Amino acid sequence: MLGDTLTYSRNYPSPGTPYGPAPLTGQATVVTGDSDLMSWSAAGGWGPESGTVYARFNAEANSILVSLPNTGGYIDTGPDFFDGYVITGFSHDILAAQATYTGLTLSFLSRELRLDFLGDIPVGEFSIALRFDDNAATVPEPSAAALALTALLMSGLAVRRRWPSGRAA
């Protein structure tokens, strides 16, 4: 996930309905460490923490650490409702996701991860391990493509110099 720009959204009562104060979504580019930390608070939405912070997300290369500093704010509304978070912006399809916390339903649709909490949750931390489709085509960096093209050109010139010209001496 390093380099992916993830979009976080607190959603209720469905996965497609953003919930809470503006801003309704937050974005962060995934880097090593916690400078890409995203927080959701009841008073301030996504962004600078204000009021009661309910969730913090720290995405790394193949996992997301979720910190829940305060309990409450989630209700078990049954299978017809969604009460949690949606994370999008992954550059590869998600093949598997597993959380170390069992009080939520974790689901994924291609490049979207959904965390649906099943009622009030305890204060603490849990992680979500993700496995991505490694067979997805990636676009090379321009400098890498230029280097490969230069190497191919130099190889062609070296072969051409060694090739007999066909003239009699």
mmCIF file of C-alpha atoms in Angstrom, residues 28-163:
data_model
loop_
_atom_site.group_PDB
_atom_site.id
_atom_site.type_symbol
_atom_site.label_atom_id
_atom_site.label_comp_id
_atom_site.label_asym_id
_atom_site.label_seq_id
_atom_site.Cartn_x
_atom_site.Cartn_y
_atom_site.Cartn_z
ATOM 1 C CA ALA A 28 -3.748 10.262 3.410
ATOM 2 C CA THR A 29 -0.924 8.879 1.292
ATOM 3 C CA VAL A 30 0.487 5.738 2.886
ATOM 4 C CA VAL A 31 4.068 6.089 4.128
ATOM 5 C CA THR A 32 6.165 4.224 6.686
ATOM 6 C CA GLY A 33 5.532 5.527 10.197
ATOM 7 C CA ASP A 34 2.600 7.489 11.548
ATOM 8 C CA SER A 35 2.737 10.725 9.543
ATOM 9 C CA ASP A 36 -0.214 9.351 7.514
ATOM 10 C CA LEU A 37 -2.385 8.886 10.633
ATOM 11 C CA MET A 38 -6.110 9.592 10.065
ATOM 12 C CA SER A 39 -8.500 10.323 12.953
ATOM 13 C CA TRP A 40 -12.294 10.585 13.172
ATOM 14 C CA SER A 41 -13.915 12.551 15.980
ATOM 15 C CA ALA A 42 -17.577 13.212 16.640
ATOM 16 C CA ALA A 43 -17.093 16.984 16.709
ATOM 17 C CA GLY A 44 -14.522 17.514 13.969
ATOM 18 C CA GLY A 45 -15.030 14.711 11.466
ATOM 19 C CA TRP A 46 -11.784 13.824 9.673
ATOM 20 C CA GLY A 47 -8.706 15.917 10.287
ATOM 21 C CA PRO A 48 -7.365 17.664 13.362
ATOM 22 C CA GLU A 49 -8.614 15.933 16.474
ATOM 23 C CA SER A 50 -11.335 17.815 18.317
ATOM 24 C CA GLY A 51 -13.851 16.514 20.784
ATOM 25 C CA THR A 52 -14.081 12.798 21.421
ATOM 26 C CA VAL A 53 -11.871 10.791 19.047
ATOM 27 C CA TYR A 54 -13.466 7.462 18.203
ATOM 28 C CA ALA A 55 -10.954 5.984 15.764
ATOM 29 C CA ARG A 56 -7.414 6.433 14.457
ATOM 30 C CA PHE A 57 -6.077 4.609 11.391
ATOM 31 C CA ASN A 58 -2.401 4.093 10.562
ATOM 32 C CA ALA A 59 -1.882 2.289 7.250
ATOM 33 C CA GLU A 60 1.404 0.529 6.508
ATOM 34 C CA ALA A 61 2.624 -1.649 3.617
ATOM 35 C CA ASN A 62 0.289 -4.637 4.209
ATOM 36 C CA SER A 63 -1.734 -3.754 7.281
ATOM 37 C CA ILE A 64 -3.795 -1.061 8.979
ATOM 38 C CA LEU A 65 -3.476 -0.414 12.710
ATOM 39 C CA VAL A 66 -6.806 0.749 14.152
ATOM 40 C CA SER A 67 -6.801 2.522 17.513
ATOM 41 C CA LEU A 68 -10.075 3.008 19.386
ATOM 42 C CA PRO A 69 -9.369 5.477 22.216
ATOM 43 C CA ASN A 70 -13.020 5.775 23.318
ATOM 44 C CA THR A 71 -15.817 3.260 23.515
ATOM 45 C CA GLY A 72 -19.304 3.911 22.240
ATOM 46 C CA GLY A 73 -20.715 5.511 19.163
ATOM 47 C CA TYR A 74 -21.507 2.265 17.345
ATOM 48 C CA ILE A 75 -24.763 0.372 17.504
ATOM 49 C CA ASP A 76 -25.630 -3.154 16.449
ATOM 50 C CA THR A 77 -28.434 -2.409 14.045
ATOM 51 C CA GLY A 78 -28.600 -5.839 12.443
ATOM 52 C CA PRO A 79 -27.745 -7.081 8.986
ATOM 53 C CA ASP A 80 -29.728 -4.356 7.192
ATOM 54 C CA PHE A 81 -27.580 -1.505 8.529
ATOM 55 C CA PHE A 82 -23.912 -0.552 8.340
ATOM 56 C CA ASP A 83 -22.159 1.265 11.193
ATOM 57 C CA GLY A 84 -18.439 1.662 10.607
ATOM 58 C CA TYR A 85 -15.782 2.809 8.171
ATOM 59 C CA VAL A 86 -15.092 2.426 4.457
ATOM 60 C CA ILE A 87 -11.541 2.714 3.108
ATOM 61 C CA THR A 88 -10.898 3.084 -0.629
ATOM 62 C CA GLY A 89 -7.968 4.027 -2.870
ATOM 63 C CA PHE A 90 -5.984 0.775 -2.868
ATOM 64 C CA SER A 91 -3.897 0.375 -6.036
ATOM 65 C CA HIS A 92 -4.355 -3.418 -6.123
ATOM 66 C CA ASP A 93 -7.346 -5.688 -5.593
ATOM 67 C CA ILE A 94 -7.715 -6.963 -2.031
ATOM 68 C CA LEU A 95 -7.644 -10.776 -1.991
ATOM 69 C CA ALA A 96 -7.897 -11.335 1.771
ATOM 70 C CA ALA A 97 -8.383 -9.311 4.954
ATOM 71 C CA GLN A 98 -8.196 -10.497 8.544
ATOM 72 C CA ALA A 99 -8.638 -8.496 11.743
ATOM 73 C CA THR A 100 -7.313 -9.312 15.212
ATOM 74 C CA TYR A 101 -10.625 -8.055 16.663
ATOM 75 C CA THR A 102 -13.818 -10.113 16.371
ATOM 76 C CA GLY A 103 -16.433 -7.454 17.174
ATOM 77 C CA LEU A 104 -16.786 -6.358 13.582
ATOM 78 C CA THR A 105 -17.677 -7.649 10.161
ATOM 79 C CA LEU A 106 -14.766 -7.138 7.801
ATOM 80 C CA SER A 107 -15.529 -7.232 4.093
ATOM 81 C CA PHE A 108 -13.837 -6.116 0.904
ATOM 82 C CA LEU A 109 -14.948 -5.502 -2.639
ATOM 83 C CA SER A 110 -12.020 -5.384 -5.059
ATOM 84 C CA ARG A 111 -10.337 -2.159 -3.875
ATOM 85 C CA GLU A 112 -12.683 -1.193 -1.026
ATOM 86 C CA LEU A 113 -12.399 -2.287 2.621
ATOM 87 C CA ARG A 114 -15.417 -2.131 4.974
ATOM 88 C CA LEU A 115 -15.321 -2.297 8.788
ATOM 89 C CA ASP A 116 -18.842 -2.762 10.182
ATOM 90 C CA PHE A 117 -18.849 -2.648 14.010
ATOM 91 C CA LEU A 118 -21.291 -4.907 15.840
ATOM 92 C CA GLY A 119 -22.237 -2.650 18.749
ATOM 93 C CA ASP A 120 -20.195 -0.804 21.350
ATOM 94 C CA ILE A 121 -16.539 -1.682 21.239
ATOM 95 C CA PRO A 122 -13.843 -1.796 23.890
ATOM 96 C CA VAL A 123 -11.042 0.750 24.065
ATOM 97 C CA GLY A 124 -7.890 -0.642 22.489
ATOM 98 C CA GLU A 125 -6.069 -1.397 19.287
ATOM 99 C CA PHE A 126 -6.328 -4.051 16.631
ATOM 100 C CA SER A 127 -4.745 -4.610 13.259
ATOM 101 C CA ILE A 128 -6.084 -5.636 9.890
ATOM 102 C CA ALA A 129 -3.746 -7.737 7.748
ATOM 103 C CA LEU A 130 -4.337 -7.364 4.013
ATOM 104 C CA ARG A 131 -3.214 -9.495 1.068
ATOM 105 C CA PHE A 132 -3.251 -7.944 -2.385
ATOM 106 C CA ASP A 133 -3.266 -9.223 -5.962
ATOM 107 C CA ASP A 134 0.441 -9.218 -6.854
ATOM 108 C CA ASN A 135 -0.309 -10.047 -10.490
ATOM 109 C CA ALA A 136 -1.811 -6.634 -11.176
ATOM 110 C CA ALA A 137 0.149 -4.744 -13.798
ATOM 111 C CA THR A 138 2.134 -1.853 -12.441
ATOM 112 C CA VAL A 139 3.349 1.160 -14.339
ATOM 113 C CA PRO A 140 7.120 1.628 -14.087
ATOM 114 C CA GLU A 141 8.570 4.889 -12.827
ATOM 115 C CA PRO A 142 9.702 7.138 -15.725
ATOM 116 C CA SER A 143 13.352 6.931 -14.594
ATOM 117 C CA ALA A 144 13.220 3.111 -14.543
ATOM 118 C CA ALA A 145 11.659 3.024 -18.018
ATOM 119 C CA ALA A 146 14.317 5.437 -19.346
ATOM 120 C CA LEU A 147 17.099 3.327 -17.841
ATOM 121 C CA ALA A 148 15.702 0.144 -19.422
ATOM 122 C CA LEU A 149 15.382 1.862 -22.803
ATOM 123 C CA THR A 150 18.962 3.174 -22.584
ATOM 124 C CA ALA A 151 20.262 -0.316 -21.731
ATOM 125 C CA LEU A 152 18.398 -1.797 -24.701
ATOM 126 C CA LEU A 153 19.797 0.878 -27.045
ATOM 127 C CA MET A 154 23.376 0.327 -25.807
ATOM 128 C CA SER A 155 23.008 -3.449 -26.258
ATOM 129 C CA GLY A 156 21.839 -2.919 -29.826
ATOM 130 C CA LEU A 157 24.802 -0.660 -30.603
ATOM 131 C CA ALA A 158 27.278 -3.171 -29.145
ATOM 132 C CA VAL A 159 25.825 -6.018 -31.229
ATOM 133 C CA ARG A 160 25.869 -3.858 -34.366
ATOM 134 C CA ARG A 161 29.584 -3.028 -33.927
ATOM 135 C CA ARG A 162 30.498 -6.692 -33.600
ATOM 136 C CA TRP A 163 28.363 -7.827 -36.518
#
